[in-house]
Coordinates of C-alpha atoms in Angstrom, one line a residue:
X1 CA 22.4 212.8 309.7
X2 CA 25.7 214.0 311.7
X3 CA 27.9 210.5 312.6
X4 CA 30.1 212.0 315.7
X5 CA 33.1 210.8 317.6
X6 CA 32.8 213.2 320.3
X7 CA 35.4 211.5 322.7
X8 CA 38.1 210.7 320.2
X9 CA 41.4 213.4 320.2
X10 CA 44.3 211.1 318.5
X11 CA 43.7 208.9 315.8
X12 CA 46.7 207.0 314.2
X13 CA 45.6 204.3 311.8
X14 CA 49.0 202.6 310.2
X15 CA 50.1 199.4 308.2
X16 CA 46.6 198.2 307.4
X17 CA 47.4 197.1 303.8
X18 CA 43.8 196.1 302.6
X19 CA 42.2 198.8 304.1
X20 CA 39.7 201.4 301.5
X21 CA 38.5 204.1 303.8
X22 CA 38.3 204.6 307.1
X23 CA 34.7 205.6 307.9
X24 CA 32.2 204.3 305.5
X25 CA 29.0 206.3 305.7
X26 CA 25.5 205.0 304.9
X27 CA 24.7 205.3 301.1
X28 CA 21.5 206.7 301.2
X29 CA 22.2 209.9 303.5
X30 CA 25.4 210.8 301.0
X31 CA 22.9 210.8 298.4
X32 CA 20.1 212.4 299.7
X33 CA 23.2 215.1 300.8
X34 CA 22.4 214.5 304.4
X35 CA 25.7 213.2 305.7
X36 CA 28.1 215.2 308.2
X37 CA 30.8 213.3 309.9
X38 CA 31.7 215.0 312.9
X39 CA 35.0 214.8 315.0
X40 CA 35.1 218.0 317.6
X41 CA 38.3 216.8 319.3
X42 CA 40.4 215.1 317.0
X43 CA 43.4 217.2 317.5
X44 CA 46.1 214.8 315.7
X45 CA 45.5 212.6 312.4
X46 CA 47.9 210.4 311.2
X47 CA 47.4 208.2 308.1
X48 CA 50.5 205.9 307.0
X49 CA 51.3 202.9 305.0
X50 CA 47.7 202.3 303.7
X51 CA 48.4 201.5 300.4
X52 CA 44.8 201.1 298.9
X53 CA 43.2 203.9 301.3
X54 CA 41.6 205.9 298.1
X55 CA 39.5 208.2 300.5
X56 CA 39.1 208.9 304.5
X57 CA 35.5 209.0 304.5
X58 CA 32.4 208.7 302.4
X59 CA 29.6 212.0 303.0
X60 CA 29.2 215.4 302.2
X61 CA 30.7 217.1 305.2
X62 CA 33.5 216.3 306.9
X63 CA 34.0 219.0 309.9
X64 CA 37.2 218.4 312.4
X65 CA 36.8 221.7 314.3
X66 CA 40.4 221.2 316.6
X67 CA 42.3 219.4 314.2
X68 CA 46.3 220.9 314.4
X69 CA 48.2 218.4 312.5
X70 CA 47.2 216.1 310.0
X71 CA 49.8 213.4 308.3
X72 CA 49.6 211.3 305.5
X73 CA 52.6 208.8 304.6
X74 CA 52.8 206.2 302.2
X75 CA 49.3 206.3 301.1
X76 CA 49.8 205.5 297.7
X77 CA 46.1 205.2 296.0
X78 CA 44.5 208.6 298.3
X79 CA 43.1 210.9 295.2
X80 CA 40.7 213.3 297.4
X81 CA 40.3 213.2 301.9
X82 CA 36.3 213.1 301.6
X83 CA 34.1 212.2 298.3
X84 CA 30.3 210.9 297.7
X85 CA 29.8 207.4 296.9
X86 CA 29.6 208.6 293.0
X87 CA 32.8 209.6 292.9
X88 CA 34.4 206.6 295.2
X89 CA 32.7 204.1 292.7
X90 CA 34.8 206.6 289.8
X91 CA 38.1 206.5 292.0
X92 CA 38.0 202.9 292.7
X93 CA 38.0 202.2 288.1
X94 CA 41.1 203.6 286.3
X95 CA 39.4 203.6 283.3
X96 CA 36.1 205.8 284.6
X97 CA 39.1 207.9 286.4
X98 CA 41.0 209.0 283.4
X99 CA 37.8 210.4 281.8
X100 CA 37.1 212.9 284.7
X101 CA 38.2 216.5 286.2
X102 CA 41.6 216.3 288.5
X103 CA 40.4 215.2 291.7
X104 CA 41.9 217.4 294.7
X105 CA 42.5 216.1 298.3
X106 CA 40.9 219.0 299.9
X107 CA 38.2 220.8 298.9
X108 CA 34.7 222.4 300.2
X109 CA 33.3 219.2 301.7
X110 CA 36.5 219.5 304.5
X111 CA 36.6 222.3 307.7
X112 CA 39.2 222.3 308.9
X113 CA 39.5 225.8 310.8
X114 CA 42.4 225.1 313.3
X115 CA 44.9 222.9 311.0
X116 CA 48.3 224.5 312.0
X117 CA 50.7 221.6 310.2
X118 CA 50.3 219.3 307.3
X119 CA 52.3 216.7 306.4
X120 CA 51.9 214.5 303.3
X121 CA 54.5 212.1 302.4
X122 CA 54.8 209.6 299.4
X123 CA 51.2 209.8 297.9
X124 CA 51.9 208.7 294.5
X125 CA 48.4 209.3 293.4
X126 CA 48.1 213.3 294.5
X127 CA 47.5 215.0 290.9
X128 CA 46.1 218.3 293.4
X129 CA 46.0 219.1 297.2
X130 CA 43.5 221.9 297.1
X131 CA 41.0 223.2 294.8
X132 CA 39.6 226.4 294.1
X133 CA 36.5 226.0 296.5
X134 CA 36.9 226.0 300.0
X135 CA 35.5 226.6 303.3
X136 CA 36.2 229.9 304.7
X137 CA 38.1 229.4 307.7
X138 CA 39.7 226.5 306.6
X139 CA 43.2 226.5 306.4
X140 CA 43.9 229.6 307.4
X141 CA 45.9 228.7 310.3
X142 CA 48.6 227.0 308.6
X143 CA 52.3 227.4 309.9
X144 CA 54.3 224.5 308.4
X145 CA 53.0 222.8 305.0
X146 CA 55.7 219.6 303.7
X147 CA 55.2 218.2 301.1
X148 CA 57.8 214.9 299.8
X149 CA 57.9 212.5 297.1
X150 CA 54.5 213.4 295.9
X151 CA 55.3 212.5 291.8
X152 CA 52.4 213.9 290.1
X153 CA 51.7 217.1 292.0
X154 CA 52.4 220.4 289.7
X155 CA 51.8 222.9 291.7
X156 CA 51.0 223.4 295.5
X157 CA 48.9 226.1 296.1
X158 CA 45.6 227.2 293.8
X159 CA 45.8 231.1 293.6
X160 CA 42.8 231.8 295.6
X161 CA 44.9 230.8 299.0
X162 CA 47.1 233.1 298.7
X163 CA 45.3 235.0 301.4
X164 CA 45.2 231.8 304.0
X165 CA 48.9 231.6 304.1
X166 CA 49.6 234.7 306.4
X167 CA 50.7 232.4 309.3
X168 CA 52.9 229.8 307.4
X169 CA 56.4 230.2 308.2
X170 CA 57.8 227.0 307.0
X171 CA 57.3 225.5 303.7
X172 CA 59.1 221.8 302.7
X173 CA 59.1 220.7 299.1
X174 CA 61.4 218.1 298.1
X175 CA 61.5 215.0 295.4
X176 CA 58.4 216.3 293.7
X177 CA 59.7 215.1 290.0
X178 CA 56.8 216.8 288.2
X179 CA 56.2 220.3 290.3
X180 CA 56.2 223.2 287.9
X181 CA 55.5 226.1 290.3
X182 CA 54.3 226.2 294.0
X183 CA 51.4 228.9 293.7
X184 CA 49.6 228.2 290.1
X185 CA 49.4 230.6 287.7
X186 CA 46.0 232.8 288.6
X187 CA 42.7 232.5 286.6
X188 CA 41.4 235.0 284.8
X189 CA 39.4 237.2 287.6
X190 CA 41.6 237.2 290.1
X191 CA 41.6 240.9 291.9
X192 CA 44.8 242.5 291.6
X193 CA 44.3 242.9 295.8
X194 CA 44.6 239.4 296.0
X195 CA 47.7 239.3 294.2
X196 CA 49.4 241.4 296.2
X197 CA 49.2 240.6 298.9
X198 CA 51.9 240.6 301.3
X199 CA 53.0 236.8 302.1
X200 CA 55.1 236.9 305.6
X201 CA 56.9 233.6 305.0
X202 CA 60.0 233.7 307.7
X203 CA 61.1 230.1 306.6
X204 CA 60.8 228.4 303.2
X205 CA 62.8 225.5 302.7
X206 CA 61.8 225.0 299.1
X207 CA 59.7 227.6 297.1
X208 CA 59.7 227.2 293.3
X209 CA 57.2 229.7 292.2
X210 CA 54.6 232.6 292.2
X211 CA 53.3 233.7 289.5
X212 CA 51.1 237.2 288.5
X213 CA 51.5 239.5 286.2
X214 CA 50.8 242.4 288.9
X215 CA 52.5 245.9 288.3
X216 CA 53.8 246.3 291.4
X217 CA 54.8 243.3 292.4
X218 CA 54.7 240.8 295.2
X219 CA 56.9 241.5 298.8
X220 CA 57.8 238.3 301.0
X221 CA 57.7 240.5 303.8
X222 CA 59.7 238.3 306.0
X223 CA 61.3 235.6 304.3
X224 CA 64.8 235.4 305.4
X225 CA 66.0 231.4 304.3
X226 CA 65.4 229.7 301.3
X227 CA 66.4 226.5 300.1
X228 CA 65.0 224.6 296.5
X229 CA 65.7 220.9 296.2
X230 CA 65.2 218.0 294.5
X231 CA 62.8 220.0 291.8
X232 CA 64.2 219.0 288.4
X233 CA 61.2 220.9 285.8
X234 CA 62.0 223.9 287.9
X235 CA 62.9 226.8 285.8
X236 CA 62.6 229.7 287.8
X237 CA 60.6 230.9 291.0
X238 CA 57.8 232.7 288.6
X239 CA 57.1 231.9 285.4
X240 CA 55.4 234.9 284.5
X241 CA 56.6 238.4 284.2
X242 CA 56.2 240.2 288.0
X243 CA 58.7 242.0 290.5
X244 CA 59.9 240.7 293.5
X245 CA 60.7 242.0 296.4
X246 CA 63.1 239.8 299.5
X247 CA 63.6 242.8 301.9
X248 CA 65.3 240.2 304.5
X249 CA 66.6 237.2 302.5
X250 CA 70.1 236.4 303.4
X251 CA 70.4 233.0 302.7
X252 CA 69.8 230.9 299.0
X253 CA 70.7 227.5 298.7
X254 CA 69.9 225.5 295.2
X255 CA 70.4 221.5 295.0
X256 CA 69.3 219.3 292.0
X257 CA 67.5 221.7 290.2
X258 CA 68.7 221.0 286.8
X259 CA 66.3 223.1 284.3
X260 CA 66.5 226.5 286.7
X261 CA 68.0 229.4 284.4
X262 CA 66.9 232.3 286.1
X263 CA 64.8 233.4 289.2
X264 CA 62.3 236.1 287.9
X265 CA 61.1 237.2 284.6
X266 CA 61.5 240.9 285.8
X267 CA 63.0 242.6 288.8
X268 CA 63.8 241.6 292.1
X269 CA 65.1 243.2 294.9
X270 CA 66.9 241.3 297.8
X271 CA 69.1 244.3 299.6
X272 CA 70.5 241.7 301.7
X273 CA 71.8 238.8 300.0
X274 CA 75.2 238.5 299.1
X275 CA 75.7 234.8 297.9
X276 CA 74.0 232.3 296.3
X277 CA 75.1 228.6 297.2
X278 CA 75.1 225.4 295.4
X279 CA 74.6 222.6 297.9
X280 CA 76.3 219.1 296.5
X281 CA 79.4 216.8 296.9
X282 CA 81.2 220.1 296.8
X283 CA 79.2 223.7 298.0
X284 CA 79.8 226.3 296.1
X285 CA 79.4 229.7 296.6
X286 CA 78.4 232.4 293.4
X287 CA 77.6 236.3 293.7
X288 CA 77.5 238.1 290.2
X289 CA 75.6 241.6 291.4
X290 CA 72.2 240.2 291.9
X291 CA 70.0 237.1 292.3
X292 CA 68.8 236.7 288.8
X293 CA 72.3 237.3 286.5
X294 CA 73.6 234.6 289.9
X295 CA 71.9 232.2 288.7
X296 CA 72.1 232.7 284.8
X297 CA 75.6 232.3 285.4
X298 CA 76.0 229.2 287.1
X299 CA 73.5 227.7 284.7
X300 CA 75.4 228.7 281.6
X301 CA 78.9 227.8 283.4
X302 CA 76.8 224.5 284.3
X303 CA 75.7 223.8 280.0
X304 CA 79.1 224.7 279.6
X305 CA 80.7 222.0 282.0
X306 CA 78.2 219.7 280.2
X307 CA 78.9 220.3 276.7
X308 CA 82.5 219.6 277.8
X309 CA 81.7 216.1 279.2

């Protein structure tokens, strides 16, 4: 069975505090594995204030073919974007819940081949945003992925994506108290192709981490801005031992990133950065030959000031 909205292009659903999920499929097709909801228009998807939404939809398919932007505000009990009525019945009981695998928002069951910009604000409940299995072409056309106040994320990308993000220019992170890296630390298996490949990132507002331990290391082609907030378990952009390369980075900014001691675990190479500055009640600007000793300094000279107080 395929339920389809064939007309529908805009959906915003907003302040509808008692409201579950938004399309409830019939039981018996979800578990005979027969359900496919259908939208081929929705172009824009906004989700906000829905404080007991714990899914979108009920099925085993959920396929929104022109789908460019998709936000989620203030959704505080959404866990996963599509699940079967065996895993609703587990997301709905806290105690079933705590006994199971880390639901992820978005996994195989979504297509969503033309998503261009995600937004997901304030969903307390988000342990993961993606898992390892996905569709193909989905999410491959990402340009701007923002992610705020999302408490128990701790990490943003699974490894295997790395090779969807060739069109995202813009990345937000901010307020995410438990975020240990951005791209989590690679299973065993991963090819060493995958790794490195070339990430052309012109834009990243706030990156915290990448971690391999490939050889030759890892090149943001293009990243030329790059600004971590608001990320206090941060400790450094990659927690395991890789070179870096930042051929055009020319501007660092670090704000409220108490625990961050050094960038990289081995070499990195950014030919044209000169400063690194400290965004606060007073900016401050520190340059001590390269990025990593930069930021060892200001941390000691920052244990220092506190030892003092």
């Amino acid at each position: 069975m395929v339920e389809s909205f064939e007309q529908l292009n805009w959906l915003e659903i907003r302040d509808c505090h008692m409201m579950e999920e938004i399309i409830l499929a019939e039981e018996s097709m979800v578990e005979e594995r027969m359900c496919k909801i259908f939208f081929p228009n929705l172009a824009f998807l906004l989700l906000q204030d829905l404080p007991k939404l714990t899914r979108f939809c009920s099925g085993n398919y959920l396929v929104l073919p022109c789908l460019w932007k998709l936000k989620i505000s203030k959704c505080l009990a959404l866990k996963t974007f599509i699940s079967s009525f065996i895993f609703g019945d587990m997301i709905a009981s806290s105690e079933n819940v705590k006994n199971t695998c880390t639901l992820s928002l978005f996994d195989a069951k979504v297509v969503f081949p033309k998503l261009e910009r995600l937004v997901i604000e304030h969903v307390k409940s988000l342990n993961k945003i993606w898992n390892d299995q996905l569709e193909v072409d989905s999410f491959c056309q990402l340009t701007l992925v923002s992610v705020v106040s999302c408490e128990k994320l701790m990490n943003i990308f699974p490894f295997s994506m790395v090779e969807r993000l060739q069109r995202l220019d813009k990345l937000q992170i901010q307020n995410c108290d438990s975020l240990e890296e951005i791209l989590e630390s690679p299973e065993l298996g991963v090819s060493r192709s995958q790794a490195q490949k070339a990430i052309t990132l012109p834009l990243l507002e706030i990156v915290t981490c990448l971690e391999d331990g490939v050889k030759d290391g890892i090149v943001f082609s293009k990243l030329k801005y790059l600004q971590l907030c608001g990320v206090p378990r941060l400790s450094s952009f990659c927690s395991v031992k890789c070179k870096f390369e930042f051929p055009f980075l020319k501007e660092v900014i670090l704000m409220d990133c108490p625990s961050m001691q050094t960038f990289s675990m081995d070499e990195i190479r950014t030919t044209r950065l000169q400063k690194v500055k400290l965004a606060g009640d007073e900016d401050k600007d520190f340059w001590d030959g390269n990025l990593n000793s930069t930021i060892q300094l200001q941390f000691m000279q920052k244990g220092q000031g506190d030892s003092k107080n």
